[in-house]
Coordinates of C-alpha atoms in Angstrom, one line a residue:
X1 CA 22.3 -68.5 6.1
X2 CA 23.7 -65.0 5.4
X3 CA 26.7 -63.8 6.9
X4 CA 26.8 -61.7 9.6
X5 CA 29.5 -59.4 11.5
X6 CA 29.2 -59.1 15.0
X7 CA 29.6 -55.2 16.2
X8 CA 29.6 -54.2 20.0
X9 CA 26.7 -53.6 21.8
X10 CA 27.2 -49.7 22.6
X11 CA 27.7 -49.2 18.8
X12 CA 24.2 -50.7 18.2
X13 CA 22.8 -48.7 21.3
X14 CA 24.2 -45.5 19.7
X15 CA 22.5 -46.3 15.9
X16 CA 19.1 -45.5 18.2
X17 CA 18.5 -49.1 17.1
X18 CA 15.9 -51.7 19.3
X19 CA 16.3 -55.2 18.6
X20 CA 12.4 -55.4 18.8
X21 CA 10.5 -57.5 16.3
X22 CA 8.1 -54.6 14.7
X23 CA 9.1 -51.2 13.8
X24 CA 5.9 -48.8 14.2
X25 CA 5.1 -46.7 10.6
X26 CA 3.6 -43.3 10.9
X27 CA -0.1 -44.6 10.7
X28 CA 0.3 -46.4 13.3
X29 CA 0.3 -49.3 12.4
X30 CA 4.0 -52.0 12.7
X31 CA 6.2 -53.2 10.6
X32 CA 7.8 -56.6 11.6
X33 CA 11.6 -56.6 11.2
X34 CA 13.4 -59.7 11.3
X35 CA 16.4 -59.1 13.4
X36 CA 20.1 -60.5 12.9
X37 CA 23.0 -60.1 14.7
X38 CA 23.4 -56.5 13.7
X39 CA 21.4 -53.9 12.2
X40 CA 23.3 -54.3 8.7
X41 CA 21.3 -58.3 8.6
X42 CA 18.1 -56.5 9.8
X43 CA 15.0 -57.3 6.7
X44 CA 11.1 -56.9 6.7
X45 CA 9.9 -60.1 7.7
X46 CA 7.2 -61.7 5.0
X47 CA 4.3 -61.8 4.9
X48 CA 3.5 -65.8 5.2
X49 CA 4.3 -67.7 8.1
X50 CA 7.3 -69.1 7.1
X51 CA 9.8 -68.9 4.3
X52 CA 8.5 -72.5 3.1
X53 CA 4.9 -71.4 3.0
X54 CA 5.7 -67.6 1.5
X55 CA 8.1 -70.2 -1.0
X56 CA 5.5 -72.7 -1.9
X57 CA 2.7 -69.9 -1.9
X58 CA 4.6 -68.3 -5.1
X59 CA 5.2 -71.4 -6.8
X60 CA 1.9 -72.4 -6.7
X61 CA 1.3 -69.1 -9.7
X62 CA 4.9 -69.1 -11.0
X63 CA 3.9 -71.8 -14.0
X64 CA 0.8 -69.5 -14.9
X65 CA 3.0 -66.3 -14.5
X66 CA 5.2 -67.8 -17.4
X67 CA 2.8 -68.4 -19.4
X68 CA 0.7 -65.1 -19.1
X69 CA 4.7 -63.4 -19.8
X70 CA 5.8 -65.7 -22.9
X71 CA 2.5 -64.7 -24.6
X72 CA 3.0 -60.9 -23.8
X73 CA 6.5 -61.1 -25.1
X74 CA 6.6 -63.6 -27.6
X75 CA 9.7 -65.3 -26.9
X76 CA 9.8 -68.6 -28.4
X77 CA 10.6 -70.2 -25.2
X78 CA 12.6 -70.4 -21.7
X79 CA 12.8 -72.7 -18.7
X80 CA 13.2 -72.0 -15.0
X81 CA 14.7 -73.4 -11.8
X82 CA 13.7 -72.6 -8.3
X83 CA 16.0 -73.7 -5.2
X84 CA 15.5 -74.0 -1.3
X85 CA 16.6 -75.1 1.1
X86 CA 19.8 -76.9 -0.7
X87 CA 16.9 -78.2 -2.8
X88 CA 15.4 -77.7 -6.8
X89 CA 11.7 -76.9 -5.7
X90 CA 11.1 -76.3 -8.9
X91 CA 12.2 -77.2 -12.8
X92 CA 10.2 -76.9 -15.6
X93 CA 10.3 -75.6 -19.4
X94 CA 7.9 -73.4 -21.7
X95 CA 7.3 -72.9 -25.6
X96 CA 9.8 -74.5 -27.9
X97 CA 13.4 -74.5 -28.9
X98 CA 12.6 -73.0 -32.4
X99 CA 10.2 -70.8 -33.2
X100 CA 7.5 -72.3 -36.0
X101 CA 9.2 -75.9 -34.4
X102 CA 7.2 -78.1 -32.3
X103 CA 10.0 -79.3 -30.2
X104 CA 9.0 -78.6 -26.9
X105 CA 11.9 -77.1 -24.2
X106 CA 12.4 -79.0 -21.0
X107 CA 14.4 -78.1 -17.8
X108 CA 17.4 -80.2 -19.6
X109 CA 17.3 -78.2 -22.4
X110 CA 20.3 -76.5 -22.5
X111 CA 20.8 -72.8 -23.6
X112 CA 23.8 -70.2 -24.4
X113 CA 24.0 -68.1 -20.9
X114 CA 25.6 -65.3 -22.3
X115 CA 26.8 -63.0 -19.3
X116 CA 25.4 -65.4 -16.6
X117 CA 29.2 -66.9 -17.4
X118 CA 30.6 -63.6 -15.3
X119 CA 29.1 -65.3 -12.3
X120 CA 30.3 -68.6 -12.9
X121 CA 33.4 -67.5 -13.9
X122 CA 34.0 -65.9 -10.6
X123 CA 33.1 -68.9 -8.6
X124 CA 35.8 -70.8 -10.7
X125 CA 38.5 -67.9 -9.3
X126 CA 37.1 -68.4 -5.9
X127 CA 37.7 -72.2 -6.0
X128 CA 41.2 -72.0 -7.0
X129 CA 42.1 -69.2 -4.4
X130 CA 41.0 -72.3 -2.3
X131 CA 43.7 -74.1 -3.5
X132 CA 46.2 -71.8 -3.1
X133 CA 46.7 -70.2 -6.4
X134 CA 46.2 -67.0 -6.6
X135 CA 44.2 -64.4 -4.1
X136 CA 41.3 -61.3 -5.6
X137 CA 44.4 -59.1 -5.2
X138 CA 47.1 -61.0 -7.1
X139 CA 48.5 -58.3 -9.8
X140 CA 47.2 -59.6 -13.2
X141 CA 51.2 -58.7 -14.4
X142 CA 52.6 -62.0 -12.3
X143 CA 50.3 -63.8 -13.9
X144 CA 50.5 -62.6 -17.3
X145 CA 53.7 -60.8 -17.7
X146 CA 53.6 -60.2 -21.5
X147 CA 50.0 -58.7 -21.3
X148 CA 49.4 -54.9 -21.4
X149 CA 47.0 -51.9 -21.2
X150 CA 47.8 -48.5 -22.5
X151 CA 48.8 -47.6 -18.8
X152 CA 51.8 -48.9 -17.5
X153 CA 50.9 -48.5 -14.1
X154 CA 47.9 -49.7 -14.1
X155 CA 49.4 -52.7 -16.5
X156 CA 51.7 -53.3 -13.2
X157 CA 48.8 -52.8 -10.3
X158 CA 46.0 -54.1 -11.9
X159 CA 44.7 -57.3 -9.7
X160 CA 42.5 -60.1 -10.8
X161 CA 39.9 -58.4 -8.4
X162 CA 40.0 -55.2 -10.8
X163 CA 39.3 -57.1 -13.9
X164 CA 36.5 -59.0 -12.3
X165 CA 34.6 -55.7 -11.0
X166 CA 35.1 -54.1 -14.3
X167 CA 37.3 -51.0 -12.8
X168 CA 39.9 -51.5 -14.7
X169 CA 39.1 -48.3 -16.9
X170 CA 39.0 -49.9 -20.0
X171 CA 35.7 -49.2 -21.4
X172 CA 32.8 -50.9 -21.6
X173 CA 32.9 -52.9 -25.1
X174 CA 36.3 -53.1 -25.4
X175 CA 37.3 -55.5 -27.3
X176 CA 33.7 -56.4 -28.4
X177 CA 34.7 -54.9 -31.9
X178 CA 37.4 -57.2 -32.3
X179 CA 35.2 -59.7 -31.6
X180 CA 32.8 -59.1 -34.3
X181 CA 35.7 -58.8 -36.6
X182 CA 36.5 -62.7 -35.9
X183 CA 39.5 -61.9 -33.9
X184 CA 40.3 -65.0 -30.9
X185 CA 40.9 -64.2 -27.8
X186 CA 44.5 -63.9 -28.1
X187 CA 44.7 -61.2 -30.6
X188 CA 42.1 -59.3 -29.0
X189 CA 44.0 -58.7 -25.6
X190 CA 47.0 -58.1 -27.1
X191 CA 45.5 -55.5 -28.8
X192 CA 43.8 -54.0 -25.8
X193 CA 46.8 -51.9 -25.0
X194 CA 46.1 -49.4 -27.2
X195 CA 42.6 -48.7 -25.9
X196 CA 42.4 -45.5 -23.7
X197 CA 41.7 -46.0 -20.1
X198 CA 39.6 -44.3 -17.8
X199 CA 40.2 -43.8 -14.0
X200 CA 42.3 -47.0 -12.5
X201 CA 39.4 -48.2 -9.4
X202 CA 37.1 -45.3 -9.8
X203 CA 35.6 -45.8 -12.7
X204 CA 33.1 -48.3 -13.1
X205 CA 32.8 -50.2 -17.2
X206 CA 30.9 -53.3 -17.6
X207 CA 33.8 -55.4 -20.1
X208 CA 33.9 -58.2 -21.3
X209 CA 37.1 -58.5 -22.1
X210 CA 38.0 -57.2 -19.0
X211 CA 37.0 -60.4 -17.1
X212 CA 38.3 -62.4 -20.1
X213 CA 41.5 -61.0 -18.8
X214 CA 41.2 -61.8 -14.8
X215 CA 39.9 -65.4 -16.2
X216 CA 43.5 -65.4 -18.4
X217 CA 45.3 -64.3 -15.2
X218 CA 43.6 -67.2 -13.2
X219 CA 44.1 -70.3 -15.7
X220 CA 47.7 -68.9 -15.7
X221 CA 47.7 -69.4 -11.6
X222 CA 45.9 -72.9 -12.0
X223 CA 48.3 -74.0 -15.0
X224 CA 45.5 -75.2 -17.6
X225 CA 43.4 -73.6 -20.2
X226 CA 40.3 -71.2 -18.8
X227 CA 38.0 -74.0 -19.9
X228 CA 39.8 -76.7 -18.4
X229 CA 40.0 -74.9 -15.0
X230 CA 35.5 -74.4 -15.2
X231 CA 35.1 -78.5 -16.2
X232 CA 37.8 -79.1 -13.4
X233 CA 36.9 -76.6 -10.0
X234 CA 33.2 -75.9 -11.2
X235 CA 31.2 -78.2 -13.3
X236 CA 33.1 -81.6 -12.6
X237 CA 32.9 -81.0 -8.9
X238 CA 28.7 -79.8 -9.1
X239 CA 27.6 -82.9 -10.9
X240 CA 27.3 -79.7 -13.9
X241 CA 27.2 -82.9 -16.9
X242 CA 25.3 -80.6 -19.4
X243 CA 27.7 -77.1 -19.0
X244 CA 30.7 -76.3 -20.9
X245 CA 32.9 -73.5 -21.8
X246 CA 33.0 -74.3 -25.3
X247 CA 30.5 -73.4 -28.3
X248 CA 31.8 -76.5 -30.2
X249 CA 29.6 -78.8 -26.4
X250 CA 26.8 -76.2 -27.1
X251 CA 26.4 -77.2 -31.0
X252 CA 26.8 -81.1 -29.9
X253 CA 23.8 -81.4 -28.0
X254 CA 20.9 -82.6 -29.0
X255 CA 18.7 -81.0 -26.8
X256 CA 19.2 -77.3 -26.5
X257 CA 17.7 -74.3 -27.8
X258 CA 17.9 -72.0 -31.0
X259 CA 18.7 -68.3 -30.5
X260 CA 16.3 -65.9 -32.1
X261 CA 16.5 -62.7 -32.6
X262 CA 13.9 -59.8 -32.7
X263 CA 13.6 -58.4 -36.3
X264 CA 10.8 -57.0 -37.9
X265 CA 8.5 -57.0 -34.3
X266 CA 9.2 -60.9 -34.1
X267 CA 11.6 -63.1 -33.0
X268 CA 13.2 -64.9 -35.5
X269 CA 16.1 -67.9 -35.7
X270 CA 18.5 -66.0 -38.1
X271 CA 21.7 -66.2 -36.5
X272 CA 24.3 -68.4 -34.7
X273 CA 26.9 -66.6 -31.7
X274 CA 30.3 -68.4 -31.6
X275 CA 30.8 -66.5 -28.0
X276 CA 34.3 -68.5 -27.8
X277 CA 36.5 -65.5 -27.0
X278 CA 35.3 -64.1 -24.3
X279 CA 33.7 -67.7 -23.1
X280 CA 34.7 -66.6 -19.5
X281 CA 32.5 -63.0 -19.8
X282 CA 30.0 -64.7 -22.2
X283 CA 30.8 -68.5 -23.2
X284 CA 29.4 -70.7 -21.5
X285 CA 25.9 -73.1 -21.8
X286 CA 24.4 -74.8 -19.6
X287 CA 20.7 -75.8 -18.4
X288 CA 18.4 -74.9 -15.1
X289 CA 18.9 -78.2 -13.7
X290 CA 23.1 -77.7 -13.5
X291 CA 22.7 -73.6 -12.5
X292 CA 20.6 -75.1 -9.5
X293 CA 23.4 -77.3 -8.3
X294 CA 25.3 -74.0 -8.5
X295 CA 22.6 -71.5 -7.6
X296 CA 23.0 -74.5 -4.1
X297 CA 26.4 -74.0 -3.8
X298 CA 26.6 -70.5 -4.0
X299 CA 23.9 -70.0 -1.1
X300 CA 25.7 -72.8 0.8
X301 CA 28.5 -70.6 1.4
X302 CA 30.6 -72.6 -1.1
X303 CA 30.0 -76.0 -0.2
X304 CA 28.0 -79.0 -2.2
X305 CA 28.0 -82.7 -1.0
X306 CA 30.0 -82.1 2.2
X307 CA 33.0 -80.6 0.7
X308 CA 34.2 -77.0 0.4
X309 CA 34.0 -76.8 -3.9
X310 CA 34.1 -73.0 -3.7
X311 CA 36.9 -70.9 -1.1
X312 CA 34.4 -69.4 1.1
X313 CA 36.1 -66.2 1.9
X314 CA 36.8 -65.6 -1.4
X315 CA 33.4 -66.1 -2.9
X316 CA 31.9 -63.9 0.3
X317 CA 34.7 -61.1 -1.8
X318 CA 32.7 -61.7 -5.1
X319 CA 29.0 -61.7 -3.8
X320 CA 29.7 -58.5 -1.6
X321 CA 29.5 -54.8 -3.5
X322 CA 33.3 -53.6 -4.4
X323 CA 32.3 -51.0 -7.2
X324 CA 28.9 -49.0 -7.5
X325 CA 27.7 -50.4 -10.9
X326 CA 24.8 -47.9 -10.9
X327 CA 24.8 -44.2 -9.4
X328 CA 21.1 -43.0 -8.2
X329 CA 20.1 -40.1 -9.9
X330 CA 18.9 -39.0 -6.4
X331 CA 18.8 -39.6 -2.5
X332 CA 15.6 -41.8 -2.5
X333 CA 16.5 -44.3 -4.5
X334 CA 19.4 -47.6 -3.8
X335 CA 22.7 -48.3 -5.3
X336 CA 23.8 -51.1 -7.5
X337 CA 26.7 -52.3 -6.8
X338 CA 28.9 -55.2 -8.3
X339 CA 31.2 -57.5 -6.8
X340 CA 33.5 -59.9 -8.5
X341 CA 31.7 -61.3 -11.6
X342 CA 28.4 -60.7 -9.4
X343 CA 25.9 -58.0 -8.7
X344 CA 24.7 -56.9 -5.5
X345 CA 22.2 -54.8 -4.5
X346 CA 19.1 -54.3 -2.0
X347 CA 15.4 -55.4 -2.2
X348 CA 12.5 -53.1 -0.9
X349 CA 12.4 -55.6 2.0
X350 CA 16.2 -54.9 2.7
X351 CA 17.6 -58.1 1.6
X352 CA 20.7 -58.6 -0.1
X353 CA 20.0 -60.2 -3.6
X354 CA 22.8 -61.4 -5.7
X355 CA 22.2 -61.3 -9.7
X356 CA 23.4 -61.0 -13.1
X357 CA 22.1 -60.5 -16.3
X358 CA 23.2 -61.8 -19.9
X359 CA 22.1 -61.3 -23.3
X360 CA 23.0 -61.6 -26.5
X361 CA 21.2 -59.2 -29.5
X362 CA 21.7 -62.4 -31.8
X363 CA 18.7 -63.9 -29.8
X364 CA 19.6 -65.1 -25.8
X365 CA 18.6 -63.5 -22.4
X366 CA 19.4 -64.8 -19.3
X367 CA 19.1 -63.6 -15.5
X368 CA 19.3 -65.2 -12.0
X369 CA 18.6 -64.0 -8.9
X370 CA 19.5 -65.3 -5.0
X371 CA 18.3 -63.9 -1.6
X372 CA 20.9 -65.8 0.8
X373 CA 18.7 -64.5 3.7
X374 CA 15.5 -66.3 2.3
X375 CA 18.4 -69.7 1.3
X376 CA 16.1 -69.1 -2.3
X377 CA 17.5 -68.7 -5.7
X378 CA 15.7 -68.6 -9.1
X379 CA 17.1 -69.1 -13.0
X380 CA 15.7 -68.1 -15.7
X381 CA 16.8 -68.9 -19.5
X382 CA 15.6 -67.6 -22.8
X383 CA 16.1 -68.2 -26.6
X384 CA 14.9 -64.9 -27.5
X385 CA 16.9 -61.1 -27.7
X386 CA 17.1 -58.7 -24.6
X387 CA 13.6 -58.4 -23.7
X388 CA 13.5 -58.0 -20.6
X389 CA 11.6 -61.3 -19.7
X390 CA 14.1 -63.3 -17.8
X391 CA 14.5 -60.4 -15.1
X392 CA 11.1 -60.0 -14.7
X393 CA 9.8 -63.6 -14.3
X394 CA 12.3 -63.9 -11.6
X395 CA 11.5 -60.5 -10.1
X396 CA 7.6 -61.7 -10.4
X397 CA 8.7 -64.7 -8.2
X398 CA 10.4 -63.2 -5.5
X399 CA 7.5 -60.4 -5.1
X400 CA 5.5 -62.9 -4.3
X401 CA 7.8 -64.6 -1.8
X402 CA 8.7 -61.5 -0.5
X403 CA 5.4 -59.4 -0.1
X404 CA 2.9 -61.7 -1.2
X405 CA 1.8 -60.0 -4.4
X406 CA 3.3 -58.3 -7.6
X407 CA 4.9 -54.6 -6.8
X408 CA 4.9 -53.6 -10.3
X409 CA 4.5 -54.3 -14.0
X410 CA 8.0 -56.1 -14.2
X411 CA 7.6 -56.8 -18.3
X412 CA 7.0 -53.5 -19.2
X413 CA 9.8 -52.0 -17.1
X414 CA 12.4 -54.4 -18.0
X415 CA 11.4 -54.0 -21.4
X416 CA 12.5 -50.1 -21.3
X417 CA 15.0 -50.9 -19.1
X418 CA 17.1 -53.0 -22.2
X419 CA 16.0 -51.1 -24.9
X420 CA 19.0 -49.7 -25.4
X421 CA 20.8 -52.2 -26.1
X422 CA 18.7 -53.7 -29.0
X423 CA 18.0 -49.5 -30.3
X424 CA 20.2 -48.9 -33.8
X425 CA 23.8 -47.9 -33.9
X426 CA 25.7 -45.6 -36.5
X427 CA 25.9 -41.9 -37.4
X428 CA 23.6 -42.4 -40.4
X429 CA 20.5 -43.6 -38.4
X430 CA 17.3 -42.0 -38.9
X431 CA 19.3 -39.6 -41.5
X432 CA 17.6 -39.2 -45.1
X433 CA 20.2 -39.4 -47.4
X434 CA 20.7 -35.9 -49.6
X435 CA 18.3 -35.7 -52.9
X436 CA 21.5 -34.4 -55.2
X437 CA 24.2 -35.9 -53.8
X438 CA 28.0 -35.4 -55.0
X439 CA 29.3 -37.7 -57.7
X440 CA 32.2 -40.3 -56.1
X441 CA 35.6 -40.6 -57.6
X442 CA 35.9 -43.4 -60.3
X443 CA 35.4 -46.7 -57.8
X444 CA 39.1 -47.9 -59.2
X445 CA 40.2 -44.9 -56.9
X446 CA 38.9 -46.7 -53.6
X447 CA 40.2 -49.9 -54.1
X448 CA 43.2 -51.4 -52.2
X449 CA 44.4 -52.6 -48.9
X450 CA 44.5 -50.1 -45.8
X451 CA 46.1 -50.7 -42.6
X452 CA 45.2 -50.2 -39.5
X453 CA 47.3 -51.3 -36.6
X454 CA 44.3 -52.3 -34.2
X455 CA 41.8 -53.8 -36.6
X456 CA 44.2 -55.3 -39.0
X457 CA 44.1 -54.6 -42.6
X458 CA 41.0 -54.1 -44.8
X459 CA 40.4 -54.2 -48.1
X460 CA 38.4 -52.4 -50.8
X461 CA 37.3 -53.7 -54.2
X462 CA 34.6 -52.9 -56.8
X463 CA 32.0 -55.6 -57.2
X464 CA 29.1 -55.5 -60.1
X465 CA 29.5 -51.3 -60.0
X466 CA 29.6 -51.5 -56.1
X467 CA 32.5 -51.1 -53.4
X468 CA 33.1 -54.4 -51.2
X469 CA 35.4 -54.2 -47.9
X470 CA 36.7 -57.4 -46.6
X471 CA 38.2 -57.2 -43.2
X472 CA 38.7 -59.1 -39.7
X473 CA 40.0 -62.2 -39.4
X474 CA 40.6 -64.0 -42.1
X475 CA 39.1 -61.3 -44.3
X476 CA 35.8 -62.6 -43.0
X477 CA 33.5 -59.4 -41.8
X478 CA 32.5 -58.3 -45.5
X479 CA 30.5 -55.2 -45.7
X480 CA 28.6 -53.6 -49.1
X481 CA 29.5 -49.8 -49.6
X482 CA 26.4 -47.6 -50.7
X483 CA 27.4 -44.6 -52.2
X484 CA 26.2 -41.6 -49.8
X485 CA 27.1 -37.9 -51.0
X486 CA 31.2 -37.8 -52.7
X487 CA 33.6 -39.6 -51.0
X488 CA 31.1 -41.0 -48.5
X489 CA 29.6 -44.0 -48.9
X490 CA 26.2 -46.2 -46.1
X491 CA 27.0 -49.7 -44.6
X492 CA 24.9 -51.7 -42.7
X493 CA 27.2 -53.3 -40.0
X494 CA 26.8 -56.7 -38.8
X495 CA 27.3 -58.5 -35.6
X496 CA 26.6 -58.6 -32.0
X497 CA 27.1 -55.1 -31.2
X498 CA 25.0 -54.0 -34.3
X499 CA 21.1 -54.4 -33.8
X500 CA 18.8 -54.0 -36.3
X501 CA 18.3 -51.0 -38.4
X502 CA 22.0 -49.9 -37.3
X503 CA 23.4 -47.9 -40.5
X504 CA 27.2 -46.1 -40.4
X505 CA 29.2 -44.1 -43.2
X506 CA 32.6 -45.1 -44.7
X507 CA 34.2 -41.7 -45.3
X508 CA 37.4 -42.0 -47.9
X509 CA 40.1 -39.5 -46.9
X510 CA 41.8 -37.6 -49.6
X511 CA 45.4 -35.7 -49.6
X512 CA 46.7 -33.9 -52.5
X513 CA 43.9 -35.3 -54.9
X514 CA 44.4 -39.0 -53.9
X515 CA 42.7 -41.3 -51.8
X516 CA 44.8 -42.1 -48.5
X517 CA 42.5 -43.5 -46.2
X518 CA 38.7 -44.7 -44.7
X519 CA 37.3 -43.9 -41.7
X520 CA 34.5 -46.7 -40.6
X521 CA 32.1 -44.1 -37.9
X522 CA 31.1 -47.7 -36.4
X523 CA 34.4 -48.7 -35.5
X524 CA 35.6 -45.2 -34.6
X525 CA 34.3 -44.8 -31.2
X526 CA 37.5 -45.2 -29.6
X527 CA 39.4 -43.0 -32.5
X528 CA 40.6 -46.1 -33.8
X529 CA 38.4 -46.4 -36.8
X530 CA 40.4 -44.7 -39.7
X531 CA 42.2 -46.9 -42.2
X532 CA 45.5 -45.5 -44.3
X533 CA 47.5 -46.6 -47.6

């Protein structure tokens, strides 16, 4: 059941507010409103008789929705969970784990989450607030006294709370670059202090690092590694037997699905993601059949088999709006908000649904989606790129539940809706590089080791007439220079945060005659992307 605040009578009476059952619209016609205890609760009552039959109604089309949306998409394959009730109404998998494979998926089958690990992740906080630990407003600096952000103040004042609703100011991606580069966890937020900020708690920047850190601050509180604390409040508790927090369970199962990624209009198995670092923002795997036993607890307020697994004041904190995630571009439409590690927003109905999204360009989308008012919660999970289909299967379903028929073409919006983040990256997309272009220096003049204080050294060398750089951890992210126009020179950057067709320029600085340094445009958007000798 939802929570609801009580507010005096006279406060109601003064919202010109009747605690009547239909509202009437301008044609005359009514509206029935489901009441609650104050207006705030108040929702469009559906369409069915009952919850159960508007619930069963939709499932009875859901498996031929699925079908109808992995043939539109061509997404290799995905399963689904439905809950009610306290109960998995539904569990079923589509297509296959690998594309050109016959190996069918199954609702065991498990999958990489990607940002569907924010959620859990928060629900892992909330459990050891229950225990005493630590609170949503515990200053991150008590916990971890030798971390740091560019901001002393805010290094002091930050809460776990901020890092978990992404209001930190650090920027969305921070990190992520690091990330690509190899870098662990460790080095990457030690090195996050010398990231700009924007505006401490006014600013709103989805990071994944950001809730890496709050997660940090946690396990600190609870005395074990991040990990540890998931198996130990969250998965061990939930009967979760087929989630971890680390890629190495992932790659031991037997049954669980490729990624694939879309190249060349098709979805292809061509990489693996190693999501380790940020495995609170992005870690963790898991199947439908465990994320209902959470999806359960969640809507239960916190509790699973009779005992309180999650702090229920706490988790009411994260499931409840604290930053606006989106601003409307005008006075008709809602706000998006997020909470801690969720988001929250309103239906057309006026429901509260509580979300989140993840995705990895390397070839996994994933989305759930819970209406407490309705006790309903659905999961969906994908082996193929930001697409858009795991959204709209579950926004399909709860159309149907809701008001008894699809609103919209779902697919095609939530296709243009994530476009952007599979669309190219780098200052040399779509350019034509020049006809007569300037000779470069003799290569010998390039090579040699640069430093850079954030990313670590890099080195250049000439391979078969070309220029090689070798940087990141272990000298692992190597990238083949392409001679541009003089002392410029094309990569094609690799990665998570570099999508297909993504092309950047590695421009060698000169002083006095002589080569002194590199700037890499595709690791430059913080002003951290030049490299000096």
């Amino acid at each position: 059941m939802p929570r609801r605040s009580l507010v005096p009578a006279a406060a109601i009476a003064s919202a010109g507010l009747l605690l009547t059952g239909c509202v009437p619209e301008a044609g005359g016609e009514a509206v029935v409103v489901e009441t609650a205890d104050a207006p705030p609760g108040d929702a469009i009552a559906l369409p069915a008789a009952s919850v159960d039959d508007a619930v069963t109604g939709a499932l009875a089309q859901l498996s031929d929705l699925i079908a109808d949306d992995l043939a539109e998409t061509g997404v290799p394959g995905l399963a689904v969970a439905v809950v009610h009730g306290g109960e998995i109404v539904y569990a079923e998998g589509f297509g296959v784990k690998t594309a050109g494979e016959g190996d069918p998926i199954d609702p065991e089958t498990v999958f990489q989450i990607a940002s569907v690990s924010k959620s859990l992740s928060a629900t892992a906080v909330s459990a050891a607030i229950g225990q005493g630990a630590l609170t949503w407003e515990t200053p991150v600096s008590d916990l971890l006294p030798g971390f740091a952000l560019s901001d002393p103040y805010v290094t002091e004042h930050a809460t776990v709370g901020d890092f978990f609703s992404h209001r930190t100011g650090l920027d969305t991606g921070a990190g992520d670059d690091l990330e690509d580069l190899g870098y662990g966890r460790e080095y990457i937020l030690d090195h996050l202090d010398m990231l700009p900020l924007d505006a401490f708690r006014s600013s709103y920047h989805y990071s994944n690092y950001g809730i890496t850190v709050g997660a940090e601050a946690a396990a600190a509180a609870v005395g074990e590694p991040w990990e540890d604390v998931t198996e130990s409040l969250v998965y061990e508790p939930l009967g979760m037997t087929r989630t971890s927090s680390r890629y190495e369970d992932f790659l031991a199962e037997d049954d669980r699905a490729t990624i694939h990624a879309f190249v060349d209009g098709r979805f292809q198995p061509l990489f693996d993601r190693d999501p380790d670092a940020q495995a609170p923002a992005g870690g963790v795997s898991s199947n439908v059949i465990d994320l209902a036993a959470w999806m359960n607890a969640v809507l239960a307020g916190g509790e699973h088999g009779g005992e309180q697994v999650f702090d229920a004041a706490a988790l009411t904190a994260a499931t409840t709006g604290e930053m606006i995630s989106g601003h409307p571009p005008e006075a008709t439409w809602r706000t998006s908000m997020y909470g801690f590690g969720f988001n929250v927003d309103t239906t057309v109905g006026g429901r509260t649904g509580i979300a989140h999204s993840g995705g990895f360009v390397l070839g996994a989308a994933t989305n759930f989606r819970l209406i407490p008012s309705l006790d309903l919660g659905i999961v969906t999970l994908t082996n193929g790129g930001p697409y858009g289909l795991p959204e709209a299967v579950n926004a399909q379903f709860l159309d149907l539940v809701q008001y008894g028929d699809l609103t919209r073409d779902w697919i095609t919006d939530y296709r243009a809706a994530v476009a952007s983040l599979t669309a190219p990256v780098g200052d040399l997309v779509d350019e034509q590089a020049p006809s007569a272009p300037d000779a470069p220096r003799d290569l010998a003049d390039y090579e040699g080791i640069y430093e850079n204080a954030y990313f670590g050294p890099l080195t250049v060398s000439e391979r078969d007439g070309r220029l090689v750089v070798a940087m990141g951890a272990d000298d692992g992210y190597v990238l083949e220079l392409r001679h541009w126009d003089g002392d410029a020179f094309a990569f094609v950057p690799t990665g998570e945060n570099a999508p297909e067709g993504s092309l950047s320029s590695a421009t060698f600085v000169q002083d006095a005659g002589d080569v002194t340094g590199v700037t890499l445009q595709f690791f430059d958007t913080q002003g951290l992307g030049t490299w000096s000798r």
